[in-house]
PDB file of C-alpha atoms in Angstrom:
ATOM      1  CA  MET A   1      28.123  28.320 -27.574  1.00 47.00           C
ATOM      2  CA  SER A   2      26.119  29.936 -25.104  1.00 54.00           C
ATOM      3  CA  LEU A   3      24.251  33.388 -25.698  1.00 51.00           C
ATOM      4  CA  MET A   4      26.364  34.974 -22.760  1.00 55.00           C
ATOM      5  CA  GLU A   5      29.706  34.392 -24.904  1.00 56.00           C
ATOM      6  CA  PHE A   6      28.933  36.802 -27.504  1.00 52.00           C
ATOM      7  CA  GLU A   7      30.836  39.981 -27.298  1.00 56.00           C
ATOM      8  CA  TYR A   8      29.902  43.331 -28.513  1.00 55.00           C
ATOM      9  CA  GLU A   9      31.574  46.505 -28.841  1.00 61.00           C
ATOM     10  CA  ARG A  10      30.039  49.495 -27.395  1.00 58.00           C
ATOM     11  CA  GLU A  11      30.647  52.938 -29.223  1.00 68.00           C
ATOM     12  CA  LEU A  12      30.108  54.740 -25.978  1.00 73.00           C
ATOM     13  CA  ASN A  13      30.153  54.281 -22.666  1.00 83.00           C
ATOM     14  CA  PRO A  14      26.905  54.612 -21.302  1.00 84.00           C
ATOM     15  CA  VAL A  15      28.143  57.291 -18.866  1.00 87.00           C
ATOM     16  CA  ASP A  16      28.427  59.451 -21.456  1.00 85.00           C
ATOM     17  CA  MET A  17      25.268  59.865 -21.894  1.00 83.00           C
ATOM     18  CA  ILE A  18      24.393  60.596 -18.236  1.00 84.00           C
ATOM     19  CA  GLU A  19      26.888  63.274 -19.018  1.00 86.00           C
ATOM     20  CA  TYR A  20      24.990  64.643 -22.143  1.00 82.00           C
ATOM     21  CA  VAL A  21      21.671  64.906 -20.026  1.00 80.00           C
ATOM     22  CA  ALA A  22      23.155  66.362 -17.272  1.00 81.00           C
ATOM     23  CA  ALA A  23      24.672  69.098 -19.308  1.00 83.00           C
ATOM     24  CA  ASN A  24      21.850  69.562 -21.284  1.00 80.00           C
ATOM     25  CA  ASN A  25      19.563  69.881 -18.092  1.00 76.00           C
ATOM     26  CA  ASP A  26      22.094  72.324 -16.596  1.00 76.00           C
ATOM     27  CA  TRP A  27      22.657  69.990 -13.584  1.00 78.00           C
ATOM     28  CA  SER A  28      25.691  70.209 -11.708  1.00 82.00           C
ATOM     29  CA  PHE A  29      27.791  66.705 -11.798  1.00 88.00           C
ATOM     30  CA  GLU A  30      31.085  65.369 -11.244  1.00 91.00           C
ATOM     31  CA  ARG A  31      32.567  62.810 -13.210  1.00 90.00           C
ATOM     32  CA  SER A  32      34.698  60.751 -11.008  1.00 85.00           C
ATOM     33  CA  GLY A  33      36.133  58.137 -13.437  1.00 87.00           C
ATOM     34  CA  GLU A  34      34.697  56.696 -16.728  1.00 88.00           C
ATOM     35  CA  ASP A  35      32.308  54.612 -15.517  1.00 91.00           C
ATOM     36  CA  GLU A  36      30.847  57.120 -12.660  1.00 94.00           C
ATOM     37  CA  ILE A  37      28.814  60.265 -12.459  1.00 92.00           C
ATOM     38  CA  ALA A  38      27.706  61.913  -9.243  1.00 93.00           C
ATOM     39  CA  MET A  39      25.360  64.505  -8.700  1.00 89.00           C
ATOM     40  CA  THR A  40      23.378  66.372  -6.327  1.00 86.00           C
ATOM     41  CA  VAL A  41      19.814  66.943  -7.054  1.00 84.00           C
ATOM     42  CA  GLU A  42      17.665  69.116  -4.406  1.00 81.00           C
ATOM     43  CA  GLY A  43      14.230  67.681  -3.804  1.00 82.00           C
ATOM     44  CA  ARG A  44      11.016  68.902  -1.638  1.00 88.00           C
ATOM     45  CA  TRP A  45      12.097  67.028   1.303  1.00 85.00           C
ATOM     46  CA  SER A  46      16.216  66.728   0.766  1.00 85.00           C
ATOM     47  CA  GLU A  47      18.631  67.085  -0.753  1.00 85.00           C
ATOM     48  CA  TYR A  48      19.835  63.724  -2.757  1.00 89.00           C
ATOM     49  CA  HIS A  49      22.771  62.312  -3.741  1.00 91.00           C
ATOM     50  CA  VAL A  50      22.431  60.548  -7.278  1.00 92.00           C
ATOM     51  CA  SER A  51      25.405  58.504  -8.875  1.00 94.00           C
ATOM     52  CA  PHE A  52      25.530  56.308 -11.914  1.00 94.00           C
ATOM     53  CA  SER A  53      27.847  53.721 -12.598  1.00 94.00           C
ATOM     54  CA  TRP A  54      28.274  51.600 -15.692  1.00 93.00           C
ATOM     55  CA  MET A  55      28.782  47.938 -14.608  1.00 93.00           C
ATOM     56  CA  GLU A  56      30.234  46.511 -17.867  1.00 89.00           C
ATOM     57  CA  ASP A  57      30.482  42.834 -16.434  1.00 88.00           C
ATOM     58  CA  PHE A  58      26.388  42.950 -16.133  1.00 91.00           C
ATOM     59  CA  GLU A  59      26.167  45.502 -19.109  1.00 90.00           C
ATOM     60  CA  ALA A  60      23.797  47.535 -16.685  1.00 93.00           C
ATOM     61  CA  LEU A  61      23.831  50.998 -15.464  1.00 93.00           C
ATOM     62  CA  HIS A  62      23.492  51.502 -11.980  1.00 95.00           C
ATOM     63  CA  LEU A  63      21.408  54.466 -10.385  1.00 95.00           C
ATOM     64  CA  ALA A  64      21.887  54.950  -6.484  1.00 95.00           C
ATOM     65  CA  CYS A  65      19.822  57.717  -4.965  1.00 95.00           C
ATOM     66  CA  ALA A  66      20.845  58.353  -1.321  1.00 92.00           C
ATOM     67  CA  PHE A  67      19.786  60.693   1.266  1.00 87.00           C
ATOM     68  CA  ASP A  68      21.327  61.344   4.630  1.00 82.00           C
ATOM     69  CA  ILE A  69      19.589  60.518   7.549  1.00 85.00           C
ATOM     70  CA  LYS A  70      20.655  59.489  11.018  1.00 88.00           C
ATOM     71  CA  VAL A  71      18.770  56.461  12.246  1.00 90.00           C
ATOM     72  CA  PRO A  72      18.932  55.756  15.788  1.00 90.00           C
ATOM     73  CA  ASP A  73      20.080  52.112  17.071  1.00 90.00           C
ATOM     74  CA  ASN A  74      16.789  51.558  18.885  1.00 93.00           C
ATOM     75  CA  ARG A  75      14.870  52.307  15.475  1.00 92.00           C
ATOM     76  CA  VAL A  76      17.099  50.467  13.201  1.00 92.00           C
ATOM     77  CA  SER A  77      14.472  46.939  13.419  1.00 94.00           C
ATOM     78  CA  GLU A  78      11.507  49.325  12.392  1.00 96.00           C
ATOM     79  CA  VAL A  79      13.472  51.218   9.389  1.00 95.00           C
ATOM     80  CA  VAL A  80      14.093  47.263   8.393  1.00 95.00           C
ATOM     81  CA  LYS A  81      10.537  46.826   8.616  1.00 96.00           C
ATOM     82  CA  LEU A  82       9.790  49.739   6.550  1.00 96.00           C
ATOM     83  CA  LEU A  83      12.238  49.042   4.001  1.00 95.00           C
ATOM     84  CA  HIS A  84      10.194  45.675   3.690  1.00 95.00           C
ATOM     85  CA  LEU A  85       6.626  47.021   3.249  1.00 95.00           C
ATOM     86  CA  LEU A  86       8.150  50.031   0.832  1.00 95.00           C
ATOM     87  CA  ASN A  87       9.969  47.689  -1.184  1.00 95.00           C
ATOM     88  CA  GLY A  88       6.807  45.734  -1.640  1.00 92.00           C
ATOM     89  CA  GLN A  89       4.778  48.859  -3.002  1.00 89.00           C
ATOM     90  CA  ILE A  90       7.608  49.749  -5.713  1.00 91.00           C
ATOM     91  CA  LEU A  91       7.334  48.285  -9.377  1.00 89.00           C
ATOM     92  CA  MET A  92      11.180  49.121 -10.128  1.00 91.00           C
ATOM     93  CA  GLY A  93      13.954  49.556  -8.037  1.00 95.00           C
ATOM     94  CA  HIS A  94      14.466  49.072  -4.330  1.00 96.00           C
ATOM     95  CA  PHE A  95      15.208  50.767  -0.897  1.00 96.00           C
ATOM     96  CA  ASP A  96      18.561  49.620   1.308  1.00 95.00           C
ATOM     97  CA  PHE A  97      19.366  51.020   4.577  1.00 92.00           C
ATOM     98  CA  TRP A  98      23.297  51.327   4.544  1.00 89.00           C
ATOM     99  CA  GLN A  99      23.932  51.608   8.429  1.00 83.00           C
ATOM    100  CA  GLN A 100      27.450  52.239   8.448  1.00 84.00           C
ATOM    101  CA  GLU A 101      27.221  55.401   6.349  1.00 84.00           C
ATOM    102  CA  ASP A 102      23.714  56.391   7.767  1.00 82.00           C
ATOM    103  CA  VAL A 103      22.038  56.430   4.426  1.00 86.00           C
ATOM    104  CA  ILE A 104      18.828  55.276   2.927  1.00 91.00           C
ATOM    105  CA  ILE A 105      19.678  54.459  -0.649  1.00 95.00           C
ATOM    106  CA  PHE A 106      17.444  53.768  -3.443  1.00 96.00           C
ATOM    107  CA  ARG A 107      18.951  51.557  -6.137  1.00 96.00           C
ATOM    108  CA  GLN A 108      17.522  50.636  -9.816  1.00 96.00           C
ATOM    109  CA  SER A 109      19.392  49.366 -12.754  1.00 94.00           C
ATOM    110  CA  LEU A 110      18.882  49.918 -16.565  1.00 92.00           C
ATOM    111  CA  LEU A 111      20.299  46.616 -18.514  1.00 92.00           C
ATOM    112  CA  LEU A 112      21.755  47.135 -21.841  1.00 89.00           C
ATOM    113  CA  SER A 113      22.828  43.874 -22.515  1.00 86.00           C
ATOM    114  CA  GLY A 114      23.467  43.118 -26.241  1.00 83.00           C
ATOM    115  CA  GLY A 115      25.458  46.355 -26.928  1.00 81.00           C
ATOM    116  CA  ALA A 116      21.970  48.623 -26.363  1.00 83.00           C
ATOM    117  CA  GLU A 117      22.865  52.016 -25.639  1.00 84.00           C
ATOM    118  CA  PRO A 118      20.520  54.187 -23.341  1.00 86.00           C
ATOM    119  CA  THR A 119      18.707  56.899 -24.440  1.00 85.00           C
ATOM    120  CA  ASN A 120      18.027  60.394 -23.225  1.00 81.00           C
ATOM    121  CA  GLN A 121      14.682  59.649 -22.492  1.00 87.00           C
ATOM    122  CA  GLN A 122      15.971  56.226 -20.673  1.00 89.00           C
ATOM    123  CA  VAL A 123      17.972  58.434 -18.644  1.00 85.00           C
ATOM    124  CA  GLU A 124      15.718  61.154 -17.634  1.00 85.00           C
ATOM    125  CA  VAL A 125      12.686  58.617 -16.532  1.00 89.00           C
ATOM    126  CA  LEU A 126      15.593  56.228 -14.747  1.00 90.00           C
ATOM    127  CA  LEU A 127      16.213  59.409 -12.428  1.00 89.00           C
ATOM    128  CA  SER A 128      12.963  60.756 -12.360  1.00 89.00           C
ATOM    129  CA  SER A 129      11.449  57.632 -11.204  1.00 92.00           C
ATOM    130  CA  ALA A 130      13.969  57.431  -8.569  1.00 93.00           C
ATOM    131  CA  LEU A 131      13.813  61.157  -7.065  1.00 91.00           C
ATOM    132  CA  GLU A 132       9.954  60.891  -7.222  1.00 92.00           C
ATOM    133  CA  THR A 133      10.076  57.307  -5.566  1.00 94.00           C
ATOM    134  CA  CYS A 134      12.280  58.990  -3.002  1.00 93.00           C
ATOM    135  CA  GLU A 135      10.359  62.090  -2.545  1.00 92.00           C
ATOM    136  CA  LEU A 136       7.055  59.873  -1.777  1.00 92.00           C
ATOM    137  CA  TYR A 137       8.635  57.939   0.860  1.00 94.00           C
ATOM    138  CA  PHE A 138      10.790  60.276   2.689  1.00 92.00           C
ATOM    139  CA  GLN A 139       8.490  61.185   5.123  1.00 92.00           C
ATOM    140  CA  ALA A 140       7.993  57.506   5.717  1.00 95.00           C
ATOM    141  CA  PHE A 141      11.264  57.103   7.108  1.00 94.00           C
ATOM    142  CA  GLN A 142      10.938  60.687   8.959  1.00 93.00           C
ATOM    143  CA  PHE A 143       7.775  59.175  10.640  1.00 95.00           C
ATOM    144  CA  VAL A 144       9.625  55.887  11.918  1.00 96.00           C
ATOM    145  CA  ILE A 145      12.787  57.406  12.811  1.00 94.00           C
ATOM    146  CA  TRP A 146      11.508  60.896  14.677  1.00 91.00           C
ATOM    147  CA  SER A 147       8.218  60.250  15.264  1.00 92.00           C
ATOM    148  CA  GLY A 148       8.469  56.677  16.841  1.00 91.00           C
ATOM    149  CA  MET A 149       5.630  55.729  14.283  1.00 93.00           C
ATOM    150  CA  ASP A 150       5.357  52.146  13.255  1.00 95.00           C
ATOM    151  CA  ALA A 151       6.315  50.843   9.762  1.00 95.00           C
ATOM    152  CA  LYS A 152       2.864  50.147   8.614  1.00 95.00           C
ATOM    153  CA  SER A 153       1.169  53.525   9.979  1.00 93.00           C
ATOM    154  CA  ALA A 154       4.161  55.727   8.394  1.00 94.00           C
ATOM    155  CA  THR A 155       3.419  53.639   5.033  1.00 92.00           C
ATOM    156  CA  GLU A 156      -0.268  53.907   5.330  1.00 90.00           C
ATOM    157  CA  THR A 157       0.260  57.762   5.933  1.00 90.00           C
ATOM    158  CA  VAL A 158       2.362  58.373   3.305  1.00 88.00           C
ATOM    159  CA  LEU A 159       0.211  56.454   0.581  1.00 83.00           C
ATOM    160  CA  PHE A 160      -3.408  58.087   1.918  1.00 69.00           C
ATOM    161  CA  GLU A 161      -4.876  59.952  -0.844  1.00 63.00           C
ATOM    162  CA  THR A 162      -7.399  62.133  -0.553  1.00 56.00           C
ATOM    163  CA  VAL A 163     -10.807  62.136  -2.780  1.00 56.00           C
ATOM    164  CA  GLY A 164     -12.861  65.138  -3.353  1.00 56.00           C
ATOM    165  CA  GLU A 165     -13.245  68.527  -2.433  1.00 66.00           C
ATOM    166  CA  ALA A 166     -13.230  70.513   0.804  1.00 59.00           C
TER     167      ALA A 166
END
């Protein structure tokens, strides 16, 4: 018998915890199905469309955080280079570009194998880390798409930290 053959009975759908956290924080949300919940979060640079999906087969709570940004055809290859550079900087999660929908999306999952239940702290950290990552790198996408900057320069610009006081 392999370890994957054990079946665990869950008391709650992990998306229920997302709904609980959203309600406690007065976030507006839409429960589009038993295994999915979506919300819109206003950030400093953009409005982020966040969805959580419970993926039963993988026992994973998947987060997708997207922002609308039109990428002209002549900038797609540079955006792909930017994705490569940014994803090398990120410890957890990654960015994707869904060209047909014209969205940049940040994706991350919380594994809950063996019947583990998510805590409200885990949910809040999952969401806040996704939003912080999107906010940190949003301008790099803007620089590449609208300013014509190359991916390496855009990455260096958004990661530039000042030291000291003026």
